[in-house]
Amino acid sequence: MSLPDLELLSSWQFDLPSELIASRPAAARDASRLLVVDRRNRSITHSQIRNLPTWLHEHDLLVFNNTKVLPARLFGFRTSTGGRWEGLYVEETSSGHWHILSDTRGRLLAGETITVVPAYENRLPTDGRIPNSCDIPRSLVLTLLEKRDDGGWIAAPSDSRTPLELLEEFGSLPLPPYMGRKLADQDDKDRYQTQFASEPGAVAAPTAGLHFTHELLAECHNKGVKRSELTLHVGIGTFRPVVAERLSEHQMHEEWCRLPPETCHDVRQTKAANGRVVAVGTTSVRTLESAASQSVSLQPWQGRTNLFIQPGYQFQAVDCLLTNFHLPGSTLLVLVAALAGYELIMEAYQQAIKERYRFYSYGDAMLIL
């Protein structure tokens, strides 16, 4: 039987029962299941994330993404009409303006303003009238300057404080739509960040890292497994499915990342000791491989990457991958197949569905060896 044409988007689709999409985290971070895919013997084994140390070797290196999710989801109204508005802070531009995504009824115009209210003190009236200052004791005004090609806007905030300070006051963690709730609750605040998140800048979590507890990290350390960190600020485009009919026509999103000198050293040292570089999450893969593509030997690097890893790609830095289960037709599914092989990955996904694994951000994990 011949392989399907991997250039076609249709080759990357599969049927996923909606009840397997995890809208809530497991009872504990390390309570998730683990599907282990061994490329050498083409085996698929069912395990638990708590057993991860047994699958790792002395001198292996776990590479984590230490990005921290911003409370980037915003709520408010069009100042002139009172029409409800929702938005997502994406990043700060070099000029100090905000790149935002926006959702409201009607057509927004350059020059108009949005009044943002604290997400957890939402006092917007429901009768359609324009709110007054009594309704909104604290607010942030965004002036829309320019519409972008991606449908978002460049906006100027009325407050000179840093984006992080303003988002902490006005925003909420931006949960994926399939979780079915607009506002992150206390459970999300605890669990939709990794326990080593230290670099604010992401609008979505690097979900493979959500499984790790301090105890699990200690067990890996006791096994002789080293740990290192890098940063990739996960953008909203990471989770968007491919819409072009051919992968070569897909416009890959850009994300900012950094491979620090100490992690670069750890990777080189691991390779020299015949250990394996185990990327925790596809974001760690993209950062490591983006840095590796800049020079003959791996060097510290930072910048924006739009690397699209597809079958046929020759991995230069990454040996193994711990990742969650991804959307059909997504660039992330294509990436994991580039590492493990198309047939083996699609078989693993079918087994995961059959065995009722949980999918997406709060779901179970896969280890590709």
Short mmCIF file of N, CA, C and O in Angstrom, two decimals, residues 233-284:
data_model
loop_
_atom_site.label_atom_id
_atom_site.label_comp_id
_atom_site.label_asym_id
_atom_site.label_seq_id
_atom_site.Cartn_x
_atom_site.Cartn_y
_atom_site.Cartn_z
N HIS A 233 7.89 32.26 22.88
CA HIS A 233 6.60 32.84 23.27
C HIS A 233 5.53 32.34 22.29
O HIS A 233 5.46 32.80 21.15
N VAL A 234 4.72 31.41 22.77
CA VAL A 234 3.74 30.74 21.92
C VAL A 234 2.71 31.74 21.43
O VAL A 234 2.07 32.45 22.22
N GLY A 235 2.54 31.81 20.11
CA GLY A 235 1.56 32.70 19.51
C GLY A 235 0.28 31.98 19.17
O GLY A 235 0.21 30.75 19.17
N ILE A 236 -0.74 32.74 18.86
CA ILE A 236 -2.05 32.16 18.58
C ILE A 236 -2.02 31.30 17.32
O ILE A 236 -2.80 30.35 17.17
N GLY A 237 -1.10 31.59 16.39
CA GLY A 237 -1.04 30.83 15.15
C GLY A 237 -0.61 29.39 15.33
O GLY A 237 -0.85 28.55 14.45
N THR A 238 0.03 29.07 16.47
CA THR A 238 0.49 27.71 16.71
C THR A 238 -0.64 26.69 16.59
O THR A 238 -0.44 25.58 16.13
N PHE A 239 -1.83 27.06 17.01
CA PHE A 239 -2.93 26.10 17.09
C PHE A 239 -3.93 26.23 15.96
O PHE A 239 -4.96 25.56 15.95
N ARG A 240 -3.64 27.11 15.01
CA ARG A 240 -4.54 27.24 13.88
C ARG A 240 -4.30 26.12 12.87
O ARG A 240 -3.16 25.86 12.50
N PRO A 241 -5.35 25.47 12.39
CA PRO A 241 -5.15 24.43 11.39
C PRO A 241 -4.71 25.02 10.06
O PRO A 241 -4.94 26.19 9.77
N VAL A 242 -4.06 24.20 9.29
CA VAL A 242 -3.68 24.59 7.94
C VAL A 242 -4.95 24.72 7.10
O VAL A 242 -5.82 23.84 7.14
N VAL A 243 -5.09 25.78 6.33
CA VAL A 243 -6.27 25.96 5.49
C VAL A 243 -5.95 25.80 4.00
O VAL A 243 -6.85 25.56 3.20
N ALA A 244 -4.68 25.95 3.63
CA ALA A 244 -4.29 25.73 2.24
C ALA A 244 -4.42 24.25 1.90
O ALA A 244 -4.25 23.38 2.76
N GLU A 245 -4.74 23.96 0.66
CA GLU A 245 -4.92 22.56 0.26
C GLU A 245 -3.59 21.81 0.18
O GLU A 245 -3.55 20.59 0.28
N ARG A 246 -2.50 22.55 0.01
CA ARG A 246 -1.17 21.94 -0.04
C ARG A 246 -0.29 22.59 1.01
O ARG A 246 -0.34 23.81 1.23
N LEU A 247 0.52 21.77 1.70
CA LEU A 247 1.35 22.30 2.77
C LEU A 247 2.30 23.37 2.27
O LEU A 247 2.61 24.32 2.99
N SER A 248 2.76 23.23 1.05
CA SER A 248 3.70 24.21 0.50
C SER A 248 3.07 25.59 0.34
O SER A 248 3.78 26.58 0.19
N GLU A 249 1.74 25.65 0.38
CA GLU A 249 1.05 26.94 0.23
C GLU A 249 0.72 27.57 1.58
O GLU A 249 0.20 28.69 1.63
N HIS A 250 1.04 26.87 2.66
CA HIS A 250 0.70 27.37 3.99
C HIS A 250 1.66 28.47 4.42
O HIS A 250 2.88 28.33 4.29
N GLN A 251 1.11 29.58 4.91
CA GLN A 251 1.91 30.68 5.43
C GLN A 251 2.15 30.44 6.92
O GLN A 251 1.25 30.60 7.74
N MET A 252 3.35 30.04 7.27
CA MET A 252 3.66 29.70 8.66
C MET A 252 3.75 30.97 9.50
O MET A 252 4.32 31.98 9.09
N HIS A 253 3.19 30.92 10.70
CA HIS A 253 3.24 32.04 11.62
C HIS A 253 4.65 32.20 12.18
O HIS A 253 5.46 31.27 12.17
N GLU A 254 4.94 33.39 12.69
CA GLU A 254 6.22 33.66 13.32
C GLU A 254 6.06 33.71 14.84
O GLU A 254 5.03 34.16 15.35
N GLU A 255 7.09 33.25 15.54
CA GLU A 255 7.12 33.34 16.99
C GLU A 255 8.53 33.71 17.43
O GLU A 255 9.51 33.29 16.82
N TRP A 256 8.62 34.50 18.51
CA TRP A 256 9.92 34.89 19.02
C TRP A 256 10.47 33.80 19.93
O TRP A 256 9.74 33.25 20.77
N CYS A 257 11.75 33.49 19.77
CA CYS A 257 12.35 32.46 20.61
C CYS A 257 13.80 32.81 20.93
O CYS A 257 14.43 33.65 20.27
N ARG A 258 14.33 32.12 21.95
CA ARG A 258 15.70 32.36 22.36
C ARG A 258 16.32 31.06 22.87
O ARG A 258 15.73 30.38 23.73
N LEU A 259 17.50 30.72 22.35
CA LEU A 259 18.29 29.61 22.86
C LEU A 259 19.48 30.21 23.60
O LEU A 259 20.40 30.75 22.98
N PRO A 260 19.48 30.15 24.94
CA PRO A 260 20.55 30.81 25.70
C PRO A 260 21.86 30.01 25.66
O PRO A 260 21.85 28.81 25.34
N PRO A 261 22.97 30.65 25.98
CA PRO A 261 24.28 29.98 25.91
C PRO A 261 24.35 28.72 26.77
O PRO A 261 24.94 27.71 26.34
N GLU A 262 23.79 28.75 27.97
CA GLU A 262 23.89 27.59 28.85
C GLU A 262 23.15 26.38 28.29
O GLU A 262 23.62 25.24 28.43
N THR A 263 22.01 26.60 27.65
CA THR A 263 21.28 25.49 27.05
C THR A 263 22.02 24.97 25.82
O THR A 263 22.08 23.75 25.58
N CYS A 264 22.58 25.86 25.06
CA CYS A 264 23.40 25.48 23.91
C CYS A 264 24.55 24.58 24.37
O CYS A 264 24.84 23.54 23.77
N HIS A 265 25.20 24.96 25.46
CA HIS A 265 26.29 24.15 26.03
C HIS A 265 25.78 22.79 26.47
O HIS A 265 26.43 21.75 26.22
N ASP A 266 24.62 22.76 27.14
CA ASP A 266 24.07 21.49 27.61
C ASP A 266 23.76 20.54 26.45
O ASP A 266 23.97 19.32 26.55
N VAL A 267 23.25 21.08 25.35
CA VAL A 267 22.94 20.25 24.19
C VAL A 267 24.23 19.66 23.62
O VAL A 267 24.31 18.45 23.32
N ARG A 268 25.25 20.48 23.47
CA ARG A 268 26.52 19.98 22.94
C ARG A 268 27.12 18.92 23.85
O ARG A 268 27.61 17.89 23.39
N GLN A 269 27.06 19.16 25.15
CA GLN A 269 27.60 18.21 26.13
C GLN A 269 26.84 16.89 26.09
O GLN A 269 27.43 15.81 26.20
N THR A 270 25.53 16.97 25.94
CA THR A 270 24.69 15.77 25.86
C THR A 270 25.06 14.94 24.64
O THR A 270 25.20 13.71 24.72
N LYS A 271 25.21 15.59 23.51
CA LYS A 271 25.59 14.89 22.28
C LYS A 271 26.95 14.21 22.45
O LYS A 271 27.15 13.06 22.01
N ALA A 272 27.88 14.91 23.07
CA ALA A 272 29.23 14.37 23.25
C ALA A 272 29.23 13.14 24.15
O ALA A 272 30.08 12.25 24.00
N ALA A 273 28.27 13.08 25.10
CA ALA A 273 28.18 11.95 26.03
C ALA A 273 27.27 10.85 25.49
O ALA A 273 26.94 9.91 26.23
N ASN A 274 26.86 10.96 24.22
CA ASN A 274 25.94 10.00 23.59
C ASN A 274 24.58 9.95 24.28
O ASN A 274 23.89 8.93 24.26
N GLY A 275 24.22 11.07 24.92
CA GLY A 275 22.88 11.18 25.47
C GLY A 275 21.91 11.68 24.41
O GLY A 275 22.31 12.03 23.29
N ARG A 276 20.64 11.73 24.76
CA ARG A 276 19.61 12.16 23.83
C ARG A 276 19.04 13.50 24.26
O ARG A 276 18.78 13.72 25.45
N VAL A 277 18.85 14.38 23.29
CA VAL A 277 18.19 15.66 23.54
C VAL A 277 16.69 15.43 23.39
O VAL A 277 16.20 15.17 22.29
N VAL A 278 15.98 15.52 24.52
CA VAL A 278 14.54 15.27 24.55
C VAL A 278 13.83 16.61 24.66
O VAL A 278 13.82 17.24 25.72
N ALA A 279 13.26 17.06 23.56
CA ALA A 279 12.52 18.32 23.56
C ALA A 279 11.18 18.12 24.25
O ALA A 279 10.44 17.19 23.92
N VAL A 280 10.86 18.97 25.21
CA VAL A 280 9.56 18.92 25.86
C VAL A 280 8.67 19.93 25.14
O VAL A 280 8.72 21.13 25.38
N GLY A 281 7.89 19.41 24.21
CA GLY A 281 6.97 20.24 23.45
C GLY A 281 7.51 20.63 22.08
O GLY A 281 8.72 20.74 21.87
N THR A 282 6.58 20.85 21.16
CA THR A 282 6.96 21.24 19.80
C THR A 282 7.60 22.62 19.77
O THR A 282 8.38 22.93 18.87
N THR A 283 7.29 23.47 20.77
CA THR A 283 7.92 24.79 20.81
C THR A 283 9.41 24.68 21.09
O THR A 283 10.22 25.44 20.55
N SER A 284 9.79 23.72 21.92
CA SER A 284 11.21 23.49 22.17
C SER A 284 11.89 22.96 20.91
O SER A 284 13.03 23.33 20.60
#
